[in-house]
Coordinates of C-alpha atoms in Angstrom, one line a residue:
Chain F
M1 CA 124.7 -64.9 -101.5
D2 CA 123.6 -61.4 -102.1
T3 CA 120.0 -60.5 -101.5
P4 CA 118.2 -59.1 -104.5
A5 CA 118.1 -55.7 -102.8
K6 CA 121.9 -55.6 -102.3
N7 CA 122.4 -56.7 -105.9
S8 CA 120.3 -53.8 -107.3
A9 CA 122.1 -51.4 -105.0
R10 CA 125.4 -52.2 -106.5
R11 CA 126.7 -49.8 -109.0
F12 CA 126.9 -51.0 -112.6
R13 CA 130.6 -51.4 -113.5
I14 CA 131.4 -53.1 -116.8
G15 CA 135.0 -53.7 -115.6
V16 CA 133.9 -56.5 -113.2
F17 CA 132.3 -58.6 -115.9
P18 CA 134.0 -62.1 -116.2
G19 CA 136.6 -62.2 -119.0
F20 CA 136.5 -58.5 -119.5
G21 CA 140.2 -58.0 -118.5
V22 CA 141.3 -60.7 -121.1
W23 CA 139.4 -58.9 -123.8
T24 CA 141.0 -55.7 -122.9
V25 CA 144.5 -57.2 -123.0
L26 CA 143.7 -58.8 -126.4
F27 CA 142.5 -55.5 -127.8
F28 CA 145.6 -53.7 -126.9
V29 CA 147.7 -56.5 -128.2
Y30 CA 145.9 -56.4 -131.5
L31 CA 146.3 -52.7 -131.7
Y32 CA 149.9 -52.2 -130.7
V33 CA 152.0 -55.3 -130.9
P34 CA 152.6 -54.9 -134.7
I35 CA 153.8 -51.4 -134.1
L36 CA 156.0 -52.5 -131.2
I37 CA 157.6 -55.2 -133.4
L38 CA 158.3 -52.7 -136.1
V39 CA 160.0 -50.3 -133.6
F40 CA 161.9 -53.2 -132.1
F41 CA 163.3 -54.5 -135.3
S42 CA 164.4 -50.9 -136.4
F43 CA 167.2 -51.4 -133.8
N44 CA 168.3 -54.7 -135.3
G45 CA 171.9 -54.9 -136.3
G46 CA 171.3 -57.7 -138.9
K47 CA 169.9 -57.3 -142.3
S48 CA 166.6 -59.0 -141.4
A49 CA 163.4 -57.3 -140.2
T50 CA 162.2 -60.4 -138.6
V51 CA 165.2 -62.2 -137.2
W52 CA 167.0 -60.4 -134.2
S53 CA 170.8 -60.4 -134.1
E54 CA 172.1 -57.4 -132.0
F55 CA 171.2 -53.8 -131.0
S56 CA 172.4 -51.2 -133.4
L57 CA 171.5 -47.8 -134.8
R58 CA 173.0 -48.5 -138.2
W59 CA 169.7 -48.5 -140.1
Y60 CA 168.8 -45.1 -138.7
Q61 CA 172.3 -43.9 -139.9
T62 CA 171.7 -45.5 -143.3
A63 CA 168.2 -43.9 -143.5
F64 CA 169.3 -40.5 -142.6
N65 CA 172.2 -40.7 -145.1
N66 CA 169.9 -41.8 -147.9
A67 CA 169.6 -38.9 -150.2
D68 CA 166.2 -40.2 -151.5
I69 CA 164.8 -40.5 -148.1
Q70 CA 166.1 -37.0 -147.3
R71 CA 164.4 -35.6 -150.4
A72 CA 161.2 -37.4 -149.7
A73 CA 161.1 -36.3 -146.1
Y74 CA 161.8 -32.7 -147.2
N75 CA 158.9 -32.8 -149.7
S76 CA 156.6 -34.2 -147.0
L77 CA 157.5 -31.6 -144.6
V78 CA 157.1 -28.7 -147.0
I79 CA 153.8 -30.1 -148.3
A80 CA 152.6 -30.6 -144.7
F81 CA 153.6 -27.1 -143.5
V82 CA 152.1 -25.2 -146.4
S83 CA 148.8 -27.3 -146.6
T84 CA 148.4 -26.9 -142.9
G85 CA 149.0 -23.2 -143.1
I86 CA 146.4 -22.7 -145.7
A87 CA 144.0 -25.2 -144.1
V88 CA 144.1 -23.4 -140.8
V89 CA 143.4 -20.0 -142.3
V90 CA 140.4 -21.4 -144.2
A91 CA 139.3 -23.3 -141.1
V92 CA 139.5 -20.2 -138.8
L93 CA 137.4 -18.2 -141.3
A94 CA 134.9 -21.0 -141.7
A95 CA 134.7 -21.5 -138.0
L96 CA 134.1 -17.7 -137.5
V97 CA 131.3 -17.7 -140.0
T98 CA 129.5 -20.9 -138.7
S99 CA 129.9 -20.0 -135.0
R100 CA 129.8 -16.2 -135.0
G101 CA 127.9 -15.3 -138.2
G102 CA 124.4 -15.8 -136.7
E103 CA 121.8 -17.6 -138.6
F104 CA 122.0 -17.5 -142.4
R105 CA 120.6 -19.5 -145.3
G106 CA 122.6 -22.6 -146.2
K107 CA 124.4 -22.7 -142.8
S108 CA 124.0 -26.5 -142.4
L109 CA 124.9 -26.9 -146.1
A110 CA 128.0 -25.0 -145.5
Y111 CA 128.9 -27.0 -142.5
G112 CA 128.3 -30.3 -144.4
T113 CA 130.5 -29.1 -147.3
I114 CA 133.3 -28.3 -145.0
M115 CA 133.1 -31.8 -143.4
L116 CA 132.5 -33.7 -146.7
P117 CA 136.2 -34.6 -147.3
L118 CA 136.0 -36.7 -144.1
V119 CA 133.4 -39.1 -145.5
V120 CA 134.1 -39.2 -149.3
P121 CA 136.2 -42.3 -149.9
E122 CA 139.7 -41.3 -150.3
I123 CA 140.2 -43.2 -153.5
V124 CA 137.4 -41.2 -155.0
T125 CA 138.9 -37.9 -154.0
A126 CA 142.3 -39.1 -155.3
V127 CA 141.0 -40.0 -158.8
A128 CA 138.8 -36.9 -159.0
T129 CA 141.7 -34.7 -158.0
L130 CA 144.0 -36.5 -160.5
S131 CA 141.6 -36.0 -163.4
F132 CA 140.9 -32.4 -162.3
F133 CA 144.6 -31.6 -162.6
A134 CA 144.9 -33.4 -165.9
A135 CA 141.8 -31.7 -167.3
L136 CA 143.1 -28.2 -166.4
G137 CA 146.6 -29.1 -167.3
I138 CA 147.8 -28.1 -163.9
S139 CA 151.4 -29.3 -163.4
W140 CA 152.9 -27.5 -160.5
G141 CA 155.0 -30.3 -158.9
A142 CA 154.7 -30.0 -155.2
G143 CA 152.0 -27.4 -155.7
N144 CA 149.6 -30.2 -157.0
L145 CA 150.1 -32.1 -153.7
I146 CA 149.7 -28.9 -151.6
I147 CA 146.4 -28.2 -153.3
A148 CA 145.2 -31.8 -152.8
H149 CA 146.4 -32.0 -149.2
T150 CA 144.8 -28.8 -148.2
V151 CA 141.4 -30.1 -149.1
F152 CA 141.3 -33.0 -146.7
C153 CA 143.3 -30.9 -144.0
I154 CA 140.6 -28.3 -143.8
P155 CA 138.0 -30.5 -141.8
F156 CA 140.7 -31.6 -139.4
A157 CA 141.7 -28.1 -138.7
Y158 CA 138.2 -26.9 -138.7
L159 CA 136.8 -29.3 -135.9
P160 CA 139.0 -28.2 -133.0
I161 CA 138.8 -24.5 -133.8
R162 CA 135.0 -24.6 -134.1
A163 CA 134.7 -26.5 -130.8
R164 CA 136.8 -23.9 -129.1
L165 CA 134.7 -21.0 -130.6
E166 CA 131.5 -22.6 -129.5
G167 CA 132.9 -23.1 -126.1
M168 CA 133.9 -19.5 -125.8
D169 CA 131.5 -17.0 -124.4
S170 CA 130.6 -14.5 -127.1
S171 CA 130.1 -11.9 -124.5
L172 CA 133.9 -11.6 -124.3
E173 CA 133.8 -10.3 -127.9
Q174 CA 130.9 -8.1 -127.0
A175 CA 133.0 -6.7 -124.1
A176 CA 135.8 -5.9 -126.5
L177 CA 133.5 -4.2 -129.0
D178 CA 131.9 -2.3 -126.1
L179 CA 135.5 -1.1 -125.0
Y180 CA 136.2 0.6 -128.4
A181 CA 137.8 -2.3 -130.2
N182 CA 136.5 -2.6 -133.8
E183 CA 135.8 -6.0 -135.3
W184 CA 139.3 -6.6 -136.5
R185 CA 140.9 -5.6 -133.2
T186 CA 138.3 -7.6 -131.3
F187 CA 139.4 -10.7 -133.3
W188 CA 143.1 -9.9 -132.9
F189 CA 143.1 -9.1 -129.2
V190 CA 140.4 -11.4 -127.8
T191 CA 139.1 -14.0 -130.2
F192 CA 142.4 -15.1 -131.7
P193 CA 144.3 -15.6 -128.4
L194 CA 141.5 -17.4 -126.9
I195 CA 141.0 -19.8 -129.7
M196 CA 144.7 -20.4 -130.0
P197 CA 144.7 -23.8 -128.3
G198 CA 142.0 -24.9 -130.9
I199 CA 144.2 -23.5 -133.7
I200 CA 147.3 -25.4 -132.4
S201 CA 145.2 -28.5 -132.0
G202 CA 143.8 -28.3 -135.5
A203 CA 147.1 -27.4 -137.0
T204 CA 148.8 -30.5 -135.5
L205 CA 146.0 -32.7 -136.6
S206 CA 146.1 -31.6 -140.2
F207 CA 149.9 -31.7 -140.2
I208 CA 149.8 -35.4 -139.2
V209 CA 147.1 -36.3 -141.8
S210 CA 149.2 -34.6 -144.4
I211 CA 152.5 -36.1 -143.5
D212 CA 151.2 -39.7 -143.6
N213 CA 148.7 -39.4 -146.4
F214 CA 149.3 -42.1 -149.0
I215 CA 146.5 -42.8 -151.5
I216 CA 145.9 -39.2 -152.6
S217 CA 149.7 -38.5 -152.7
L218 CA 150.4 -41.5 -154.7
M219 CA 147.8 -40.6 -157.3
V220 CA 148.5 -36.9 -157.5
A221 CA 152.3 -36.9 -157.0
E222 CA 154.2 -36.0 -160.3
P223 CA 157.5 -37.8 -161.1
G224 CA 160.3 -36.3 -159.0
V225 CA 157.9 -35.2 -156.2
T226 CA 158.0 -38.2 -153.9
T227 CA 156.6 -38.0 -150.3
L228 CA 157.9 -40.2 -147.4
P229 CA 154.9 -42.6 -147.4
I230 CA 155.2 -43.1 -151.2
Y231 CA 159.0 -43.7 -150.8
I232 CA 158.5 -46.2 -147.9
Y233 CA 156.0 -48.0 -150.1
S234 CA 158.5 -48.3 -152.9
L235 CA 161.1 -49.7 -150.5
V236 CA 158.7 -52.2 -149.1
R237 CA 158.0 -53.5 -152.6
L238 CA 161.7 -54.5 -152.7
G239 CA 161.4 -56.3 -149.4
V240 CA 161.1 -55.1 -145.9
T241 CA 164.5 -54.1 -144.4
P242 CA 165.2 -52.6 -141.0
E243 CA 165.8 -49.3 -142.9
V244 CA 162.0 -49.2 -143.6
N245 CA 161.4 -49.9 -139.9
A246 CA 163.7 -47.1 -138.9
V247 CA 162.1 -44.6 -141.3
S248 CA 158.6 -45.7 -140.0
T249 CA 159.7 -45.4 -136.5
V250 CA 160.8 -41.8 -137.1
M251 CA 157.5 -41.0 -138.6
L252 CA 155.7 -42.7 -135.7
M253 CA 157.6 -40.5 -133.3
I254 CA 156.7 -37.4 -135.2
S255 CA 153.1 -38.3 -135.1
I256 CA 153.2 -39.1 -131.3
V257 CA 154.9 -35.7 -130.6
F258 CA 152.2 -33.8 -132.7
V259 CA 149.3 -35.8 -131.2
A260 CA 150.7 -35.0 -127.8
I261 CA 150.9 -31.3 -128.6
S262 CA 147.4 -31.3 -130.0
Y263 CA 146.1 -33.1 -126.9
I264 CA 147.9 -30.7 -124.5
A265 CA 146.7 -27.7 -126.5
G266 CA 143.3 -29.0 -126.5
K267 CA 143.1 -29.3 -122.8
R268 CA 144.3 -25.9 -122.0
Chain H
M1 CA 120.6 19.3 -126.0
M2 CA 117.4 18.1 -124.6
E3 CA 116.3 19.5 -121.3
N4 CA 114.2 17.3 -119.1
G5 CA 112.9 18.5 -115.8
N6 CA 115.9 19.5 -113.6
G7 CA 118.7 18.2 -115.8
V8 CA 120.3 17.4 -119.1
C9 CA 119.0 14.3 -120.8
A10 CA 121.7 11.6 -121.0
V11 CA 119.8 8.9 -122.8
D12 CA 116.6 9.6 -124.6
I13 CA 114.6 6.6 -125.8
Q14 CA 111.9 7.7 -128.2
A15 CA 109.1 5.2 -129.3
V16 CA 111.6 2.4 -129.5
E17 CA 110.4 -1.0 -130.7
K18 CA 112.3 -4.3 -131.0
V19 CA 110.9 -7.3 -132.7
Y20 CA 112.7 -10.6 -132.9
H21 CA 112.1 -12.7 -136.0
S22 CA 113.1 -16.3 -136.0
K23 CA 112.6 -19.0 -138.5
G24 CA 109.3 -20.9 -138.2
R25 CA 108.1 -19.0 -135.2
Q26 CA 105.9 -16.1 -134.4
P27 CA 107.8 -12.8 -134.3
V28 CA 108.4 -11.8 -130.6
Q29 CA 107.9 -8.2 -129.7
A30 CA 110.4 -7.5 -127.0
L31 CA 109.8 -3.8 -126.8
K32 CA 106.6 -2.0 -127.6
K33 CA 107.0 1.7 -128.3
V34 CA 109.1 2.5 -125.2
S35 CA 109.8 6.1 -124.5
L36 CA 111.8 7.3 -121.5
S37 CA 114.5 9.9 -120.6
I38 CA 117.5 9.2 -118.4
R39 CA 118.9 12.4 -116.8
D40 CA 122.6 13.2 -116.7
N41 CA 124.3 12.1 -113.4
E42 CA 121.4 9.9 -112.5
F43 CA 121.3 6.4 -111.1
F44 CA 118.5 5.0 -113.2
T45 CA 117.1 1.4 -112.9
L46 CA 115.2 -0.7 -115.3
L47 CA 113.3 -3.0 -113.2
G48 CA 111.1 -5.9 -114.2
P49 CA 110.7 -9.7 -114.2
S50 CA 112.7 -11.8 -116.7
G51 CA 111.4 -11.3 -120.3
C52 CA 110.0 -7.8 -119.7
G53 CA 112.5 -6.2 -122.2
K54 CA 114.8 -4.5 -119.8
T55 CA 117.9 -6.3 -121.0
T56 CA 116.9 -5.8 -124.6
L57 CA 116.6 -2.1 -123.9
L58 CA 120.1 -2.0 -122.4
R59 CA 121.5 -3.9 -125.4
L60 CA 120.0 -1.4 -127.7
I61 CA 121.7 1.5 -125.8
A62 CA 124.9 -0.4 -125.8
G63 CA 124.6 -1.1 -129.6
F64 CA 124.8 -4.9 -129.5
E65 CA 121.4 -4.8 -131.2
Q66 CA 119.5 -2.3 -133.4
P67 CA 116.0 -1.2 -132.7
T68 CA 113.2 -2.2 -135.2
A69 CA 111.8 1.4 -134.9
G70 CA 112.3 4.5 -132.9
E71 CA 115.3 6.7 -131.9
I72 CA 117.9 6.5 -129.2
L73 CA 119.7 9.7 -128.3
L74 CA 122.9 10.0 -126.2
F75 CA 123.3 13.6 -125.0
G76 CA 121.2 14.8 -127.9
N77 CA 123.0 12.8 -130.6
R78 CA 121.2 9.9 -132.3
I79 CA 123.1 6.7 -131.9
E80 CA 121.0 4.0 -133.3
G81 CA 122.8 2.3 -136.2
L82 CA 126.2 3.1 -134.7
T83 CA 128.5 0.2 -133.7
P84 CA 129.1 -0.5 -130.0
Y85 CA 132.7 0.8 -130.3
S86 CA 131.6 4.2 -131.6
R87 CA 129.4 5.0 -128.7
S88 CA 130.7 6.5 -125.5
V89 CA 128.8 4.0 -123.4
N90 CA 130.3 1.1 -121.5
T91 CA 128.8 -2.1 -120.0
V92 CA 129.3 -4.2 -116.9
F93 CA 128.1 -7.7 -118.0
Q94 CA 126.1 -10.0 -115.9
H95 CA 128.9 -12.5 -115.7
Y96 CA 131.6 -10.0 -115.8
S97 CA 133.2 -11.2 -119.1
L98 CA 136.8 -10.4 -118.1
F99 CA 139.3 -11.3 -120.7
P100 CA 140.7 -14.5 -119.2
H101 CA 144.1 -14.2 -121.0
M102 CA 144.8 -10.8 -119.7
T103 CA 145.9 -9.6 -116.3
V104 CA 143.6 -7.4 -114.2
A105 CA 145.6 -4.3 -115.2
D106 CA 145.4 -5.2 -119.0
N107 CA 141.7 -5.8 -118.6
I108 CA 141.1 -2.3 -117.1
G109 CA 143.5 -0.7 -119.5
F110 CA 141.9 -2.4 -122.6
G111 CA 139.4 0.3 -123.4
L112 CA 142.0 3.0 -123.1
K113 CA 144.4 1.0 -125.2
M114 CA 141.7 0.7 -128.0
L115 CA 141.2 4.5 -127.8
K116 CA 145.0 4.8 -128.5
I117 CA 145.7 6.5 -125.1
D118 CA 149.5 6.6 -124.4
Q119 CA 151.0 4.0 -122.0
A120 CA 151.7 6.5 -119.2
T121 CA 148.2 7.9 -119.0
R122 CA 146.9 4.4 -119.3
D123 CA 149.0 3.2 -116.3
K124 CA 147.9 6.2 -114.3
T125 CA 144.1 5.7 -115.0
V126 CA 144.5 1.9 -114.3
S127 CA 145.9 2.5 -110.9
E128 CA 143.3 5.2 -110.1
M129 CA 140.6 2.7 -111.1
L130 CA 142.1 0.0 -109.0
S131 CA 142.1 2.2 -105.9
L132 CA 138.6 3.3 -106.8
V133 CA 137.4 -0.3 -106.4
H134 CA 139.8 -1.0 -103.6
M135 CA 141.8 -3.6 -105.5
E136 CA 145.2 -1.9 -105.6
D137 CA 147.1 -5.2 -104.8
F138 CA 145.5 -7.3 -107.7
A139 CA 147.0 -5.5 -110.8
N140 CA 149.0 -8.5 -111.9
R141 CA 146.6 -11.2 -111.1
M142 CA 144.7 -13.2 -113.7
P143 CA 140.9 -13.1 -113.6
H144 CA 140.6 -16.8 -112.7
Q145 CA 142.5 -16.1 -109.5
L146 CA 139.8 -13.7 -108.3
S147 CA 136.6 -14.4 -106.3
G148 CA 133.2 -13.5 -107.8
G149 CA 133.1 -10.2 -105.9
Q150 CA 136.6 -9.3 -106.9
Q151 CA 135.9 -10.0 -110.6
Q152 CA 132.8 -7.8 -110.2
R153 CA 135.0 -4.9 -109.0
I154 CA 137.4 -5.3 -111.9
A155 CA 134.5 -5.5 -114.4
L156 CA 133.4 -2.2 -112.9
A157 CA 136.8 -0.7 -113.1
R158 CA 137.2 -1.8 -116.7
A159 CA 134.0 -0.2 -117.8
L160 CA 134.7 3.0 -115.9
A161 CA 138.2 3.4 -117.0
P162 CA 137.5 5.0 -120.4
H163 CA 135.2 7.4 -118.5
P164 CA 132.1 6.7 -120.5
K165 CA 129.2 9.2 -120.7
V166 CA 126.8 6.4 -119.6
L167 CA 127.6 3.2 -117.7
L168 CA 125.2 0.2 -118.4
L169 CA 125.0 -2.5 -115.7
D170 CA 123.3 -5.7 -116.7
E171 CA 122.2 -7.4 -113.5
P172 CA 125.8 -7.2 -112.2
L173 CA 125.0 -8.3 -108.6
S174 CA 122.9 -11.4 -109.5
A175 CA 125.8 -13.8 -109.3
L176 CA 127.0 -12.7 -105.9
D177 CA 125.9 -14.1 -102.5
L178 CA 123.5 -12.1 -100.4
K179 CA 126.0 -10.4 -97.9
L180 CA 128.3 -9.3 -100.8
R181 CA 125.3 -8.2 -102.8
Q182 CA 124.1 -5.9 -100.1
A183 CA 127.6 -4.4 -99.6
M184 CA 128.0 -3.9 -103.3
R185 CA 124.7 -1.9 -103.5
L186 CA 126.1 0.8 -101.2
E187 CA 129.4 0.7 -103.0
L188 CA 127.8 1.1 -106.5
K189 CA 125.7 4.0 -105.3
Q190 CA 128.8 5.7 -103.9
L191 CA 130.7 5.0 -107.1
Q192 CA 128.0 6.6 -109.1
E193 CA 128.1 9.8 -106.9
K194 CA 131.9 9.9 -107.0
T195 CA 132.3 9.5 -110.7
G196 CA 129.4 11.6 -111.7
I197 CA 128.6 9.1 -114.5
T198 CA 125.1 8.2 -115.4
F199 CA 124.4 4.7 -114.4
V200 CA 121.7 2.6 -116.1
F201 CA 121.1 -0.5 -114.0
V202 CA 119.1 -3.5 -115.0
T203 CA 117.7 -5.8 -112.4
H204 CA 114.8 -8.0 -111.5
D205 CA 115.4 -7.5 -107.8
Q206 CA 113.0 -4.7 -106.5
E207 CA 115.0 -4.5 -103.2
E208 CA 118.2 -3.6 -105.2
A209 CA 116.3 -1.1 -107.2
L210 CA 114.7 0.6 -104.3
A211 CA 118.0 0.8 -102.4
M212 CA 120.1 2.4 -105.1
S213 CA 118.1 4.2 -107.7
D214 CA 117.4 7.9 -108.2
R215 CA 114.6 6.9 -110.5
I216 CA 113.2 3.6 -111.5
A217 CA 111.4 2.4 -114.6
V218 CA 109.2 -0.6 -113.9
M219 CA 108.8 -2.7 -117.1
S220 CA 106.6 -5.6 -118.0
N221 CA 105.8 -7.2 -121.3
G222 CA 108.0 -4.9 -123.3
E223 CA 106.3 -1.8 -121.9
V224 CA 107.2 0.8 -119.3
Q225 CA 104.6 0.5 -116.5
Q226 CA 105.7 3.5 -114.4
I227 CA 108.7 5.7 -114.0
G228 CA 109.5 7.4 -110.7
T229 CA 111.6 7.6 -107.6
A230 CA 111.6 4.7 -105.2
G231 CA 109.1 6.4 -103.0
D232 CA 106.8 7.3 -105.9
I233 CA 106.5 3.8 -107.2
Y234 CA 106.3 2.2 -103.8
D235 CA 103.7 4.6 -102.3
R236 CA 101.9 5.6 -105.5
P237 CA 101.9 2.6 -107.8
S238 CA 100.1 3.4 -111.0
N239 CA 98.8 -0.1 -111.7
S240 CA 98.3 -3.5 -110.0
F241 CA 101.4 -4.9 -111.8
V242 CA 103.7 -2.3 -110.1
A243 CA 101.9 -2.5 -106.8
D244 CA 102.3 -6.2 -106.8
F245 CA 105.9 -6.4 -108.1
I246 CA 107.4 -3.7 -105.9
G247 CA 107.3 -4.9 -102.4
E248 CA 104.2 -6.7 -101.1
T249 CA 100.7 -5.5 -101.2
N250 CA 97.1 -6.5 -100.7
L251 CA 95.2 -6.0 -103.9
I252 CA 91.4 -5.7 -103.2
D253 CA 88.6 -5.6 -105.8
A254 CA 86.1 -2.9 -104.6
E255 CA 83.4 -0.6 -105.8
I256 CA 83.2 3.1 -105.2
T257 CA 80.0 3.7 -103.2
S258 CA 80.3 7.5 -102.7
Q259 CA 82.6 10.4 -103.3
A260 CA 83.1 13.4 -101.2
G261 CA 85.6 15.7 -103.0
A262 CA 89.0 14.2 -102.6
I263 CA 87.7 11.1 -100.7
S264 CA 86.2 8.0 -102.4
N265 CA 84.5 5.4 -100.2
C266 CA 85.2 1.9 -101.6
D267 CA 83.2 -1.0 -100.5
F268 CA 84.3 -4.6 -100.7
P269 CA 83.1 -7.8 -98.8
G270 CA 84.1 -7.4 -95.2
G271 CA 84.7 -3.6 -95.1
T272 CA 84.8 -0.1 -96.4
L273 CA 88.0 1.9 -97.0
Q274 CA 88.5 5.6 -97.9
A275 CA 91.0 6.4 -100.5
E276 CA 92.0 9.5 -102.4
T277 CA 89.8 10.1 -105.4
I278 CA 91.5 9.7 -108.7
T279 CA 90.5 11.1 -112.1
G280 CA 88.4 8.9 -114.3
R281 CA 86.9 6.8 -111.4
S282 CA 83.5 7.8 -110.0
V283 CA 80.7 6.3 -108.0
S284 CA 79.7 2.7 -108.8
D285 CA 82.9 2.0 -110.7
K286 CA 84.7 -1.2 -110.1
V287 CA 88.3 -0.5 -108.8
T288 CA 91.4 -2.2 -107.5
L289 CA 92.7 -1.0 -104.1
T290 CA 96.2 -1.5 -102.9
L291 CA 97.2 -1.6 -99.3
R292 CA 100.7 -2.3 -98.1
P293 CA 100.9 -4.9 -95.3
E294 CA 103.1 -2.7 -93.1
K295 CA 100.4 0.0 -93.2
L296 CA 97.9 -2.2 -91.5
R297 CA 97.6 -2.6 -87.7
L298 CA 96.2 -5.5 -85.8
S299 CA 94.3 -5.0 -82.4
T300 CA 91.7 -6.6 -80.3
A301 CA 89.4 -3.6 -80.5
E302 CA 85.8 -4.9 -80.9
E303 CA 83.6 -2.2 -82.6
P304 CA 84.1 -1.8 -86.3
E305 CA 84.5 1.8 -87.4
Q306 CA 85.8 3.6 -90.5
G307 CA 88.9 1.9 -91.8
R308 CA 88.6 -1.0 -89.5
M309 CA 87.8 -4.6 -90.4
M310 CA 87.0 -7.5 -88.3
G311 CA 88.5 -10.9 -89.0
H312 CA 90.5 -13.9 -87.6
V313 CA 94.1 -14.8 -88.0
V314 CA 94.6 -17.8 -90.4
E315 CA 98.3 -17.9 -90.6
R316 CA 101.3 -16.4 -88.8
V317 CA 104.8 -16.2 -90.2
F318 CA 107.7 -15.1 -88.1
L319 CA 110.3 -13.2 -90.1
G320 CA 112.8 -12.0 -87.4
T321 CA 112.2 -8.3 -87.4
D322 CA 108.6 -8.6 -88.3
T323 CA 105.7 -11.1 -88.1
T324 CA 103.3 -11.5 -91.1
Y325 CA 99.7 -12.4 -90.4
L326 CA 97.1 -13.5 -92.8
V327 CA 93.8 -12.2 -91.6
Q328 CA 90.5 -13.4 -93.2
I329 CA 87.9 -10.6 -93.0
S330 CA 85.3 -12.2 -95.3
P331 CA 85.2 -15.4 -97.4
E332 CA 86.5 -13.4 -100.4
V333 CA 89.1 -11.2 -98.8
T334 CA 92.1 -12.2 -96.8
L335 CA 94.6 -9.5 -95.9
Q336 CA 98.3 -9.7 -95.2
V337 CA 99.4 -7.6 -92.2
R338 CA 102.9 -7.0 -91.1
E339 CA 103.7 -6.1 -87.5
Q340 CA 107.1 -5.0 -86.3
N341 CA 108.2 -7.2 -83.5
A342 CA 110.3 -4.4 -81.8
L343 CA 107.4 -2.1 -81.5
P344 CA 106.6 -1.2 -77.9
G345 CA 103.6 -3.2 -76.7
A346 CA 103.6 -5.5 -79.7
T347 CA 101.4 -8.4 -78.9
R348 CA 101.3 -11.7 -80.7
F349 CA 98.1 -13.0 -82.1
D350 CA 97.5 -16.8 -82.4
V351 CA 96.1 -18.5 -85.4
G352 CA 92.3 -18.4 -84.9
A353 CA 92.3 -15.3 -82.8
K354 CA 89.6 -12.8 -83.5
V355 CA 91.3 -9.4 -84.4
S356 CA 90.4 -6.1 -86.0
V357 CA 92.5 -4.7 -88.8
A358 CA 92.9 -0.9 -89.1
A359 CA 94.4 0.9 -92.1
A360 CA 96.5 4.0 -91.5
D361 CA 95.2 7.2 -93.0
G362 CA 96.2 7.5 -96.6
A363 CA 97.4 3.9 -96.8
T364 CA 94.6 2.8 -99.2
R365 CA 95.2 3.8 -102.9
I366 CA 93.0 3.3 -105.9
L367 CA 94.9 1.9 -108.8
E368 CA 94.6 3.5 -112.2
G369 CA 95.3 0.4 -114.3

């Protein structure tokens, strides 16, 4: 038996609690087994997404040759790229103002407004955006989706950029100003290269949230402008085939790659 | 151009005030009507404890902040209101602030590049600067590959490369260890002489200030307390703040009992000392005397006479080259005395020993403030 003194001297480690390991395993099973099953059956040679027959890449072939999927994927990529581009520019400007603009009236209000899309229920944003477009008679095809996506991409782009700016010593910018660089050149030669990891991180995050957005896209999308998640949803309604698994797996891979980029960029 | 004493005025600060306003707080007056002139080709030091306004003054000259009132002139031209990049003034920052994404050479060449100097001239200046700070082999390193002392040299080279009219140094040695700091003091002084550029150096370290400066401005509470050479402010401090802040001193409250022309006799519990008469202080005025510990001598002489006080040792601190004694000469007055250990015939006095303390001629000074 340990003496009380010895007990109190021992470091607190939650990992040694009885049953902790079991819970940890269950947690990861709960999180990832459905995804692993989805990936597994995407390589199924048979027609079923639940009964394994043989290994095959035929569903990937089918998916890549499906003109509708190609179009949906193209739409998704274009919307994600353009929305991300606009969102990053807005986010950089917003981050510069909130981190380098000194104290001004309504600063916390501005910060809250930028972050608001993160907490407003998505369905509310979706309905609001839809009726907004309808009221103004805006019908620009993919343009509608780009506008809608830009809105919720901004906070995702803003957060890592702001974090990077806050972590960057403002005396570096003062040094540049001191060495005859005007404000624009200071930004271009010093601030911008140094917040680049934050920009990459923010861009990849907003790219991912755009690529796999469903609710807002479904509401706002006009006929003929289908994104990949909407198309997958329409496939699933006809029954889950390994083709859906294959498309989903590709999307998963894209997400993993981008999250990895974001992570690596953030660590730099 | 303004003429000031024996030279041209590089920086002229005229009645400059700086007040910081922040939401929900009392405005802070960082500088109160400060006026001073820094001569061309001078190593000028702003010395004071933290919060005295010395860094604020430096930032006003650099242009990072604007004065609330007053004028700042650079070689006769008013510069307040100008952006930092339109002043021919460069800064060495406290934490160097080297651009982490640029090589050493690109860091040094940055100012010249912004001034649109052509590549060939730039390369030439960069290598000149590298050899000036003895860092020739480091051109292609990144800042994070350098030690603190090396970064310091590059920061100096970067600020000197555009050949500014005035170089501002914001406590540049404070992040270095003692040995390196002492070596850099000499080097900075030599660099200033070699380049002929006016240096304005900010520090809270009085030793640093005394070692390098042509002139020193001692600051406290947003005001200049005294401006003078190291010798001036050390030997003739104008007030008790300066006397106490520069080096170590004994401050004694005394009363002038008689005056004979240039000599005032000052009485205090435990002794009488003679000091040079100063204007505005006459018989029966209360004054503060300053007496440097190294200008006092201990002996075993018994009979008290002019400038000699009797007391006993209450503490002894061995400091290597010197020994500091605390000698109590009356219940109210305890004097600090510094004896050099290497002095021929130096004797050690034990705690409790009866001693007499003698002040050297001219060692006692009456403070004006």
